[in-house]
Short mmCIF file of C-alpha atoms in Angstrom, two decimals:
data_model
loop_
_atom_site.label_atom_id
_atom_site.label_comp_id
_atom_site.label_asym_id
_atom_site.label_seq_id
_atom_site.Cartn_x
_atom_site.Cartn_y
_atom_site.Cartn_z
CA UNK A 30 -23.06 -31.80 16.27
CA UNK A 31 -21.94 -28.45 16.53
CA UNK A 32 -19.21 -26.73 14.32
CA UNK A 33 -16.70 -26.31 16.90
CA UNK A 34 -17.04 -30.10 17.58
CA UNK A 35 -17.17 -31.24 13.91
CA UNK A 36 -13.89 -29.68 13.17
CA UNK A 37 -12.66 -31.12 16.14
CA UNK A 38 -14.06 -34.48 15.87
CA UNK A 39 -12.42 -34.60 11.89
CA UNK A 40 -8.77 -34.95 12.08
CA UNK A 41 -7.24 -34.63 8.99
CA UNK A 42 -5.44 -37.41 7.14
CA UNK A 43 -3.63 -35.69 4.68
CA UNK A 44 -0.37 -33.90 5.70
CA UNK A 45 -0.02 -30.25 4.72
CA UNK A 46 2.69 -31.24 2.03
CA UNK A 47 5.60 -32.61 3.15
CA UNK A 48 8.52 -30.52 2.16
CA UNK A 49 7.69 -27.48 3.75
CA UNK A 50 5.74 -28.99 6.26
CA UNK A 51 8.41 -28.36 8.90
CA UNK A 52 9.03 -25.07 8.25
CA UNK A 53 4.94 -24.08 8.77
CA UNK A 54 5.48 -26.52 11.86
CA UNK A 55 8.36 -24.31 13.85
CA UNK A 56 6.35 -21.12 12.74
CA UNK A 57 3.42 -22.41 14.73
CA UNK A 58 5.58 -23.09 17.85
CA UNK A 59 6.56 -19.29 18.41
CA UNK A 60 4.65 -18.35 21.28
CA UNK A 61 3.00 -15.23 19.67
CA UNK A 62 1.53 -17.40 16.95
CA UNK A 63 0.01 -19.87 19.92
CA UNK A 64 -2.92 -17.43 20.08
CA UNK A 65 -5.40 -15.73 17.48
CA UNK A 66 -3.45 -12.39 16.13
CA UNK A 67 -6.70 -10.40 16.60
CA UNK A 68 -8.62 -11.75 19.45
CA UNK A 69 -5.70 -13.33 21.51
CA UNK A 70 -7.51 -16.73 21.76
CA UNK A 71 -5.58 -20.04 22.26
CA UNK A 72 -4.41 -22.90 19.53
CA UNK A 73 -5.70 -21.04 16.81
CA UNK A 74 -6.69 -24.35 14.02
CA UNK A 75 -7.29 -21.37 11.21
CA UNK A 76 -4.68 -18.88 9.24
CA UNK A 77 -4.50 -16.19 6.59
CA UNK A 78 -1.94 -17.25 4.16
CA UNK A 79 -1.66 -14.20 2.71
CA UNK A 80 -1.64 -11.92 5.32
CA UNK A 81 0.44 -14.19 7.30
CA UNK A 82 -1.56 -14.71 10.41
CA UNK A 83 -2.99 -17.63 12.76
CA UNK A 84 -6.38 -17.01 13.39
CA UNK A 85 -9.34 -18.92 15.79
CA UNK A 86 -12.36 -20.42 14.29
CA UNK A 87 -14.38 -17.05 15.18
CA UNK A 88 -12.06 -14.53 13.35
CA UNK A 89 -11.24 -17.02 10.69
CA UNK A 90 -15.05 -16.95 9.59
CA UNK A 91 -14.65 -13.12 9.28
CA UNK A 92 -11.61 -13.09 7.61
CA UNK A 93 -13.29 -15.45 4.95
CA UNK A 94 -16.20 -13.05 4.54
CA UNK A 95 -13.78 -10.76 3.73
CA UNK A 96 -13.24 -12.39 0.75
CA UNK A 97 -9.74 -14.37 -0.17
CA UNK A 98 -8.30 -10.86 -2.34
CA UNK A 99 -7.66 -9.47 1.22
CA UNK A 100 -8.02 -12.88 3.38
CA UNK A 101 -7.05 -16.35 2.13
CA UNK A 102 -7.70 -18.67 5.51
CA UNK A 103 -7.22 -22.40 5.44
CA UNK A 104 -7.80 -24.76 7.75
CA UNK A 105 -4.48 -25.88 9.24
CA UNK A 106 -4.95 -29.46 9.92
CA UNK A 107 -8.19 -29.97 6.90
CA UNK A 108 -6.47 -28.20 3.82
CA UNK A 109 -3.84 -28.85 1.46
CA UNK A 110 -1.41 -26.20 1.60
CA UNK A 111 0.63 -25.42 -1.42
CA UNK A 112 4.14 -24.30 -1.32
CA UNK A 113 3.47 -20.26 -2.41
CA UNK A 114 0.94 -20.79 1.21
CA UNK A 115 3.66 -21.52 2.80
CA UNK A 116 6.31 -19.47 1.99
CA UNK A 117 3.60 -16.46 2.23
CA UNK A 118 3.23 -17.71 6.13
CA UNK A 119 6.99 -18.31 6.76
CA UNK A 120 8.15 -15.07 5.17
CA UNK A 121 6.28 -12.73 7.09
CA UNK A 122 6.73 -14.36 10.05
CA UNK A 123 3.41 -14.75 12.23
CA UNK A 124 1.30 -12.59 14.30
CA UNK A 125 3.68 -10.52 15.94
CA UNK A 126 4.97 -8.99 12.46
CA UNK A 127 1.82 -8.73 10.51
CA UNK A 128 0.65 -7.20 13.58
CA UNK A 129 3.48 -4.79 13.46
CA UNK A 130 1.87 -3.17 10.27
CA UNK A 131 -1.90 -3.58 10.72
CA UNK A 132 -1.83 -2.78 14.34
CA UNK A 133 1.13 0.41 14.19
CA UNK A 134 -1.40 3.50 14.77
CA UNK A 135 -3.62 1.20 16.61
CA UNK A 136 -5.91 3.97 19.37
CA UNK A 137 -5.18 3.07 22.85
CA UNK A 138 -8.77 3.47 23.15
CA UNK A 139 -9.63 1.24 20.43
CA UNK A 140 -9.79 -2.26 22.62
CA UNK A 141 -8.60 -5.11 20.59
CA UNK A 142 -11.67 -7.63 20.75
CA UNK A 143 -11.43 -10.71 23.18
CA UNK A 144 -12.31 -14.45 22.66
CA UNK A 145 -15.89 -14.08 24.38
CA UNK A 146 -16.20 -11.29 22.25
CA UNK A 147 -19.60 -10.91 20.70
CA UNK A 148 -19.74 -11.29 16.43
CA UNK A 149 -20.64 -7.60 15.98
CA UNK A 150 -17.56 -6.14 17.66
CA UNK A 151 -15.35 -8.92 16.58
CA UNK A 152 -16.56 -8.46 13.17
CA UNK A 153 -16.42 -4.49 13.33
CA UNK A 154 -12.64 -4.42 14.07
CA UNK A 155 -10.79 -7.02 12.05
CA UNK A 156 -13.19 -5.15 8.71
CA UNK A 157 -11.75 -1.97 10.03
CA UNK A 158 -7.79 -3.52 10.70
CA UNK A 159 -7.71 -5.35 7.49
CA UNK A 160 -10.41 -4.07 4.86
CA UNK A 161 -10.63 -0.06 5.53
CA UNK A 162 -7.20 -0.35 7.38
CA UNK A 163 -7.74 2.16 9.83
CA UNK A 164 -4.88 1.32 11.74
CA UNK A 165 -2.17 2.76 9.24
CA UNK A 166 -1.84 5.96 7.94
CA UNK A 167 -3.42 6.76 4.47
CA UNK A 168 0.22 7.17 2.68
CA UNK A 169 0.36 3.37 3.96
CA UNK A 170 -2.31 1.56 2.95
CA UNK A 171 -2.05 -1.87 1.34
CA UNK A 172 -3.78 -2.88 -1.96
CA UNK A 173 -5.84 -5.78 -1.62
CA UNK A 174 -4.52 -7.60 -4.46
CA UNK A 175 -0.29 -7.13 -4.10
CA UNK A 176 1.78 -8.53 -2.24
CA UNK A 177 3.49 -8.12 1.45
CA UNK A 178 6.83 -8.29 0.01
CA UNK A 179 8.88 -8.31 3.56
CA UNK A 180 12.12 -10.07 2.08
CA UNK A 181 10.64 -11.57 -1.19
CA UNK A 182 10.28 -8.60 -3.17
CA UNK A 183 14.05 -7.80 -2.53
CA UNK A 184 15.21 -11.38 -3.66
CA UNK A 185 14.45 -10.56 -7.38
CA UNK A 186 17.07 -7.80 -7.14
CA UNK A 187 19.32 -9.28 -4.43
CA UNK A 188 20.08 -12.44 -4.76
CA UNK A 189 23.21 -10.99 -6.63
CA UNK A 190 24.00 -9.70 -3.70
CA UNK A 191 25.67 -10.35 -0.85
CA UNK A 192 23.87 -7.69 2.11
CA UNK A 193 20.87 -5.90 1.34
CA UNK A 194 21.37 -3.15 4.04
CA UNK A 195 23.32 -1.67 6.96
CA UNK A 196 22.32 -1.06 10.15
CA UNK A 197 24.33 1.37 12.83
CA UNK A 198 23.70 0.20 16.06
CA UNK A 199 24.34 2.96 19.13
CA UNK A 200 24.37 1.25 22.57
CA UNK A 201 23.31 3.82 24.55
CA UNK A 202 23.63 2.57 28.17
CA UNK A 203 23.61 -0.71 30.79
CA UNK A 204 20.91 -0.98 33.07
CA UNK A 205 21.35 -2.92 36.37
CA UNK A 206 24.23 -5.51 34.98
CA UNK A 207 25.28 -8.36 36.79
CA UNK A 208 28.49 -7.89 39.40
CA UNK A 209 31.02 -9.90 38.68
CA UNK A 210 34.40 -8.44 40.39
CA UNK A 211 34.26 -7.12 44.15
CA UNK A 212 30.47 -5.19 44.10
CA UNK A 213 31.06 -3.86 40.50
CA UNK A 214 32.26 -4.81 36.81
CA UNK A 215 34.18 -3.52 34.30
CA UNK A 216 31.51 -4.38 31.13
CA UNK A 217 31.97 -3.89 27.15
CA UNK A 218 28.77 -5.24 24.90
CA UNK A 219 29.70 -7.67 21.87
CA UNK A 220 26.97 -7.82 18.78
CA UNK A 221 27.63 -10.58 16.93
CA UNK A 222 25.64 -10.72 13.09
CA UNK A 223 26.38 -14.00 10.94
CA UNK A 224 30.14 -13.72 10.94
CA UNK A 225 30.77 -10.02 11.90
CA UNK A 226 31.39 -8.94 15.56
CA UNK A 227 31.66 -5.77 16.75
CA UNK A 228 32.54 -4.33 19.90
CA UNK A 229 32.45 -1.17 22.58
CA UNK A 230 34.86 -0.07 24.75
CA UNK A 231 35.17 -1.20 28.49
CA UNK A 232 33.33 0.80 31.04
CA UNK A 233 35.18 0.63 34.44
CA UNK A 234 33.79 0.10 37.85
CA UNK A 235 30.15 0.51 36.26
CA UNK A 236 26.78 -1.70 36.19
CA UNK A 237 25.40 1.38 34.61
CA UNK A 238 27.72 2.11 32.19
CA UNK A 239 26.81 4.86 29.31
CA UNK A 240 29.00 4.11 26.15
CA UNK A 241 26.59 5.81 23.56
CA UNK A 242 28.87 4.21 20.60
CA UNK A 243 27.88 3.33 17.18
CA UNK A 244 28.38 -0.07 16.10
CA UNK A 245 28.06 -0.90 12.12
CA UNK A 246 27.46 -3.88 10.67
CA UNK A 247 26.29 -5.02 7.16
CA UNK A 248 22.98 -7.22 7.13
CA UNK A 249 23.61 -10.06 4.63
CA UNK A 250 20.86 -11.72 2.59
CA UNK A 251 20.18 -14.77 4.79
CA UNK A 252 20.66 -12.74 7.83
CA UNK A 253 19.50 -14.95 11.50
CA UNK A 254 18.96 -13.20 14.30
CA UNK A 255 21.31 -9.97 16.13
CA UNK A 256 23.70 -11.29 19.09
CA UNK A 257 23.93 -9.24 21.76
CA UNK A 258 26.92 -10.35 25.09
CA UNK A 259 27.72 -8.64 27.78
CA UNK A 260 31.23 -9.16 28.94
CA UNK A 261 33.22 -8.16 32.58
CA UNK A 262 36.77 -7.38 31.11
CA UNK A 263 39.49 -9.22 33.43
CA UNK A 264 42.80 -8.14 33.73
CA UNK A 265 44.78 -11.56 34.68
CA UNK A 266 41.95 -14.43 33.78
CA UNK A 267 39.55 -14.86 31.21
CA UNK A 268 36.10 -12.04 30.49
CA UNK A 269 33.07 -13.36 32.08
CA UNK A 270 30.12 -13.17 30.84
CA UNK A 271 27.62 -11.10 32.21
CA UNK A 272 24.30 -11.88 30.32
CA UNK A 273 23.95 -12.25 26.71
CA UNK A 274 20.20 -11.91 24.22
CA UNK A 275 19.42 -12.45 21.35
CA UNK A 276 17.50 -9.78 18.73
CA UNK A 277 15.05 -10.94 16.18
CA UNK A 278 15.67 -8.24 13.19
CA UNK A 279 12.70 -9.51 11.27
CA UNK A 280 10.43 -6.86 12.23
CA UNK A 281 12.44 -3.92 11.04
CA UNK A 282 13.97 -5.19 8.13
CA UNK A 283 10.39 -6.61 7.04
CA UNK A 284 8.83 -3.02 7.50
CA UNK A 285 11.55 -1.44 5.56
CA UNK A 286 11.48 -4.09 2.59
CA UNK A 287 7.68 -4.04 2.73
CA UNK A 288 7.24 -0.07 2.42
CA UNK A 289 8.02 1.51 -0.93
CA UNK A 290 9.74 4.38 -1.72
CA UNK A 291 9.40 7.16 1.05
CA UNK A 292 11.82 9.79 -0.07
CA UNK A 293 9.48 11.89 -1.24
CA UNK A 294 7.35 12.14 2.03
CA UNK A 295 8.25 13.72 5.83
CA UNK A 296 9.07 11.72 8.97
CA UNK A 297 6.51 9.32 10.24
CA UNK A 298 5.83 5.93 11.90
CA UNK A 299 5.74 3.13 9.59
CA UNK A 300 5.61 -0.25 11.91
CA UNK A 301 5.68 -1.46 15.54
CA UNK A 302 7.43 -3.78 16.94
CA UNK A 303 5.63 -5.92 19.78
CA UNK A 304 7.31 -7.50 22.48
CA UNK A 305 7.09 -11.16 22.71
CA UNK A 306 8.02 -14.33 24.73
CA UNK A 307 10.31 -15.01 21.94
CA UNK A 308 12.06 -11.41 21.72
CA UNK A 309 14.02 -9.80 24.31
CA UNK A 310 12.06 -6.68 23.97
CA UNK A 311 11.40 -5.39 27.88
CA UNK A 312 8.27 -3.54 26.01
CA UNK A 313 6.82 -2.61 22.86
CA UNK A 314 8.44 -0.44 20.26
CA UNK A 315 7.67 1.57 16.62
CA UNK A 316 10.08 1.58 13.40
CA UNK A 317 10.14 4.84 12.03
CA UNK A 318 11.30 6.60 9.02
CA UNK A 319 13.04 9.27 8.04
CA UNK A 320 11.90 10.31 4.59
CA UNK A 321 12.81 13.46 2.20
CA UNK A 322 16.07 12.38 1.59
CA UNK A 323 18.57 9.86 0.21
CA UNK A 324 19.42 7.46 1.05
CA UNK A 325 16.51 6.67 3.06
CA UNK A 326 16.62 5.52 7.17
CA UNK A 327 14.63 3.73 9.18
CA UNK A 328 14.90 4.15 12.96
CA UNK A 329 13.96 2.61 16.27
CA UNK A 330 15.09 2.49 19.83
CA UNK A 331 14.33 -0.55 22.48
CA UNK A 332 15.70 -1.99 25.57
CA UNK A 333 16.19 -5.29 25.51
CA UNK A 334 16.37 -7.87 28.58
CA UNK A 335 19.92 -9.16 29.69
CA UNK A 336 19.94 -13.23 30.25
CA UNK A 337 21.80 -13.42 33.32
CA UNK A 338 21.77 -15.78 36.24
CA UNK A 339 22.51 -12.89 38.74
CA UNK A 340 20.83 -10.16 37.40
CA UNK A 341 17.30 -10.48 36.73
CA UNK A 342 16.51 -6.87 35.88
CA UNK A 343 19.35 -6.45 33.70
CA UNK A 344 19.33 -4.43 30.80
CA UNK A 345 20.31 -2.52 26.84
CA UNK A 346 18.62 0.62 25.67
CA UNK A 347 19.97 0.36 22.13
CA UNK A 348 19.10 2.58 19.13
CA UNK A 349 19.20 1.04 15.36
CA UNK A 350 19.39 2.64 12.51
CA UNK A 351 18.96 0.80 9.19
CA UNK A 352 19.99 2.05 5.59
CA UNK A 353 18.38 -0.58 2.68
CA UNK A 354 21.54 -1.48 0.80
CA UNK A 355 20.93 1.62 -2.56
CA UNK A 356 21.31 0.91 -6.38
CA UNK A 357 21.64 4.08 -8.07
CA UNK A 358 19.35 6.29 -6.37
CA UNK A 359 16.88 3.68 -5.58
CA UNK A 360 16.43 0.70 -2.85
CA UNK A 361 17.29 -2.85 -3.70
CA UNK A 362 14.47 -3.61 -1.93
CA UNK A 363 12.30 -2.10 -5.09
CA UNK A 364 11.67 -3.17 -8.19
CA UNK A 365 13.10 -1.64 -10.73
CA UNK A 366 9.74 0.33 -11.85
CA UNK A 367 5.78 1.16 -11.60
CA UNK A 368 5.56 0.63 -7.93
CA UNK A 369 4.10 2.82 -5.87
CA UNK A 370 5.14 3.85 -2.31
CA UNK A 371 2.88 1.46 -0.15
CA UNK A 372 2.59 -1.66 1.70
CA UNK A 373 2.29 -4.90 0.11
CA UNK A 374 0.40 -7.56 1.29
CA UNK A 375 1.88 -10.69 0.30
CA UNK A 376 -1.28 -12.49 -1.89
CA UNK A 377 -0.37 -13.05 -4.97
CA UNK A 378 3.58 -13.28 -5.04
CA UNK A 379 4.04 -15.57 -8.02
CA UNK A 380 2.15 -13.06 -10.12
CA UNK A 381 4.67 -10.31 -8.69
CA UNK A 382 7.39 -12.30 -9.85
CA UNK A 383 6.58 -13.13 -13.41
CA UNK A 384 5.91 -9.10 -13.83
CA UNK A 385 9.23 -8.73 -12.44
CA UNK A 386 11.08 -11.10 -14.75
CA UNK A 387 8.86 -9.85 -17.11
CA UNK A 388 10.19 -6.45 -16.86
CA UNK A 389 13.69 -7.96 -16.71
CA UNK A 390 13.91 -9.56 -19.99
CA UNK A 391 12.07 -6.63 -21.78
CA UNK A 392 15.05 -4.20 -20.47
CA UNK A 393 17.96 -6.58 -21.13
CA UNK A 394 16.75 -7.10 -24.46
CA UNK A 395 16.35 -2.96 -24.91
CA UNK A 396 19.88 -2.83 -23.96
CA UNK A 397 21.22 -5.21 -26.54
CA UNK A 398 19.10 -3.39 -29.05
CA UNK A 399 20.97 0.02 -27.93
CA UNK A 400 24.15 -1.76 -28.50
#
């Protein structure tokens, strides 16, 4: 019997535990974790816990040569999963964001392998995206043996808190929107972020309306997904709606929480963020930085599909600009010392957070000392 069909033919009969279960479940449903994050092949049975990544039974035997201090893969249906798994999986978020990092200065002429791709090349390029790391700048490498913070890291300082950043949101300009009055409409864009709304002002006559107006809005701890609604102002009757999206902010805010401390370093690309099935990204986009200076800001500009019934080509170009909520002179998203500025891969997170307490309880008891 072959390995392919042994796995196949042994069905697992012990749940990957129960609690959390669900949560791992709904991750694996999201269309860009339906396919191996480095050769693209379908129902991938394998993952990287620690990296955060759904892998086929191909790349998942290269990723355990690797060794589990960079790659900890485990059968989805045969293994038990612990909780820390889990919540390493769900906090990054899948393929698309791990992606985002690994694969941000990814050549164009540096072919992602395939699923009929032969061992050697397969082989060659997930050593070079996760072990060497060619795909990020030096100044961004990950250590093997930390952690991918994305939100995590921030909880130890935040949960006191009630937003751990701002973003300013400019919406540049309409593309194609949907008529809705006599061969025009009169549109204004709503975003909508937990329970803050803000709004532009109405563009008459226009279904390619320029506003290029700054919207702010505070990101709170627990923050869901950006809401973005098109509405035709009416003078006499109710606004109609002319198409509406929503925005996943995952990838940005992860690649801000997840790099260190870049004040002391220029400009540069730190992340990409890939369009999905499950985004309304019309194509793919990078998260930059703008370093040197406090308080530090991350930057990126998309369009984003319109949901409309009458407008199928309708369109945002928006441009976000995101500020990590600042303690002192430093970013809640930090600890409070010894880290350096770098990626974390998220391996061995409960370790992280018993330094962290650690460090905690050695500086409130220094300050009661002092008093």
């Amino acid at each position: 019997m072959s390995t392919t069909n042994r796995y196949q033919h042994i069905k697992s009969t012990k749940p990957i535990l129960g609690g959390k279960a669900r949560k791992l479940k709904d991750l694996m449903l999201k269309s860009d974790n339906r396919v191996c994050a480095d050769c693209g092949a379908p129902d991938p049975k394998w993952a990287s816990a620690n990296i955060g990544v759904f892998l086929c039974l191909k790349c998942g035997d290269v990723h355990r040569a690797l060794g589990p201090d960079i790659s900890k893969v485990l059968s989805i249906t045969l293994d038990d999963w612990s909780d820390s798994d889990i919540d390493s999986m769900v906090d990054i978020g899948g393929n698309s964001y791990a992606n985002s990092i690994y694969e941000a200065f990814l050549p164009k002429d540096h072919p992602k392998p395939k699923m009929d791709s032969t061992m050697e090349y397969r082989t060659k390029f997930i050593r070079a995206k996760y072990e060497t790391q060619d795909f990020l700048k030096p100044s961004l490498r990950i250590t093997s043996k930390s952690s991918f913070d994305s939100t995590n890291s921030g909880r130890i300082v935040e949960d006191t808190r009630e937003f751990v950043g701002e973003l300013n949101i400019t919406v540049v300009r309409g593309i194609q929107l949907a008529v809705r009055d006599m061969l025009t409409s009169d549109p204004y864009v709503i975003l909508t972020l937990g329970e803050q709304k803000a709004q532009t002002t109405v563009k008459t006559s226009d279904l390619n309306p320029v506003w290029n107006e700054v919207l702010k809005l505070s990101v709170p701890r627990n923050y869901g997904p950006l809401k973005l609604e098109v509405y035709d102002h009416d003078t006499f009757s109710a606004d109609d709606i002319m198409g509406e999206a929503e925005i996943d902010l995952q990838p940005m805010i992860t690649a801000a929480m997840a790099f260190g401390d870049p004040s002391r370093i220029g400009d540069m690309q730190i992340g990409r963020w890939f369009m999905t099935r499950d985004n309304a990204l019309l194509k793919d986009s990078v998260v930059n930085v703008v370093g040197g200076k406090l308080p530090v800001l991350y930057h990126f500009e998309a369009i984003f599909v319109i949901q409309s019934s009458s407008a199928e080509d309708a369109a945002l170009l928006l441009h976000f600009q995101y500020q990590k909520e600042q303690q002192g002179t430093r970013a809640t998203g930090m600890c409070s010392q010894g880290i350096e500025h770098r990626l974390r891969v998220r391996d061995h997170m409960k370790t992280f957070k018993k330094k962290a307490k650690a460090k905690q309880r050695h500086a409130n008891r220094g300050n009661r000392l002092r008093r």
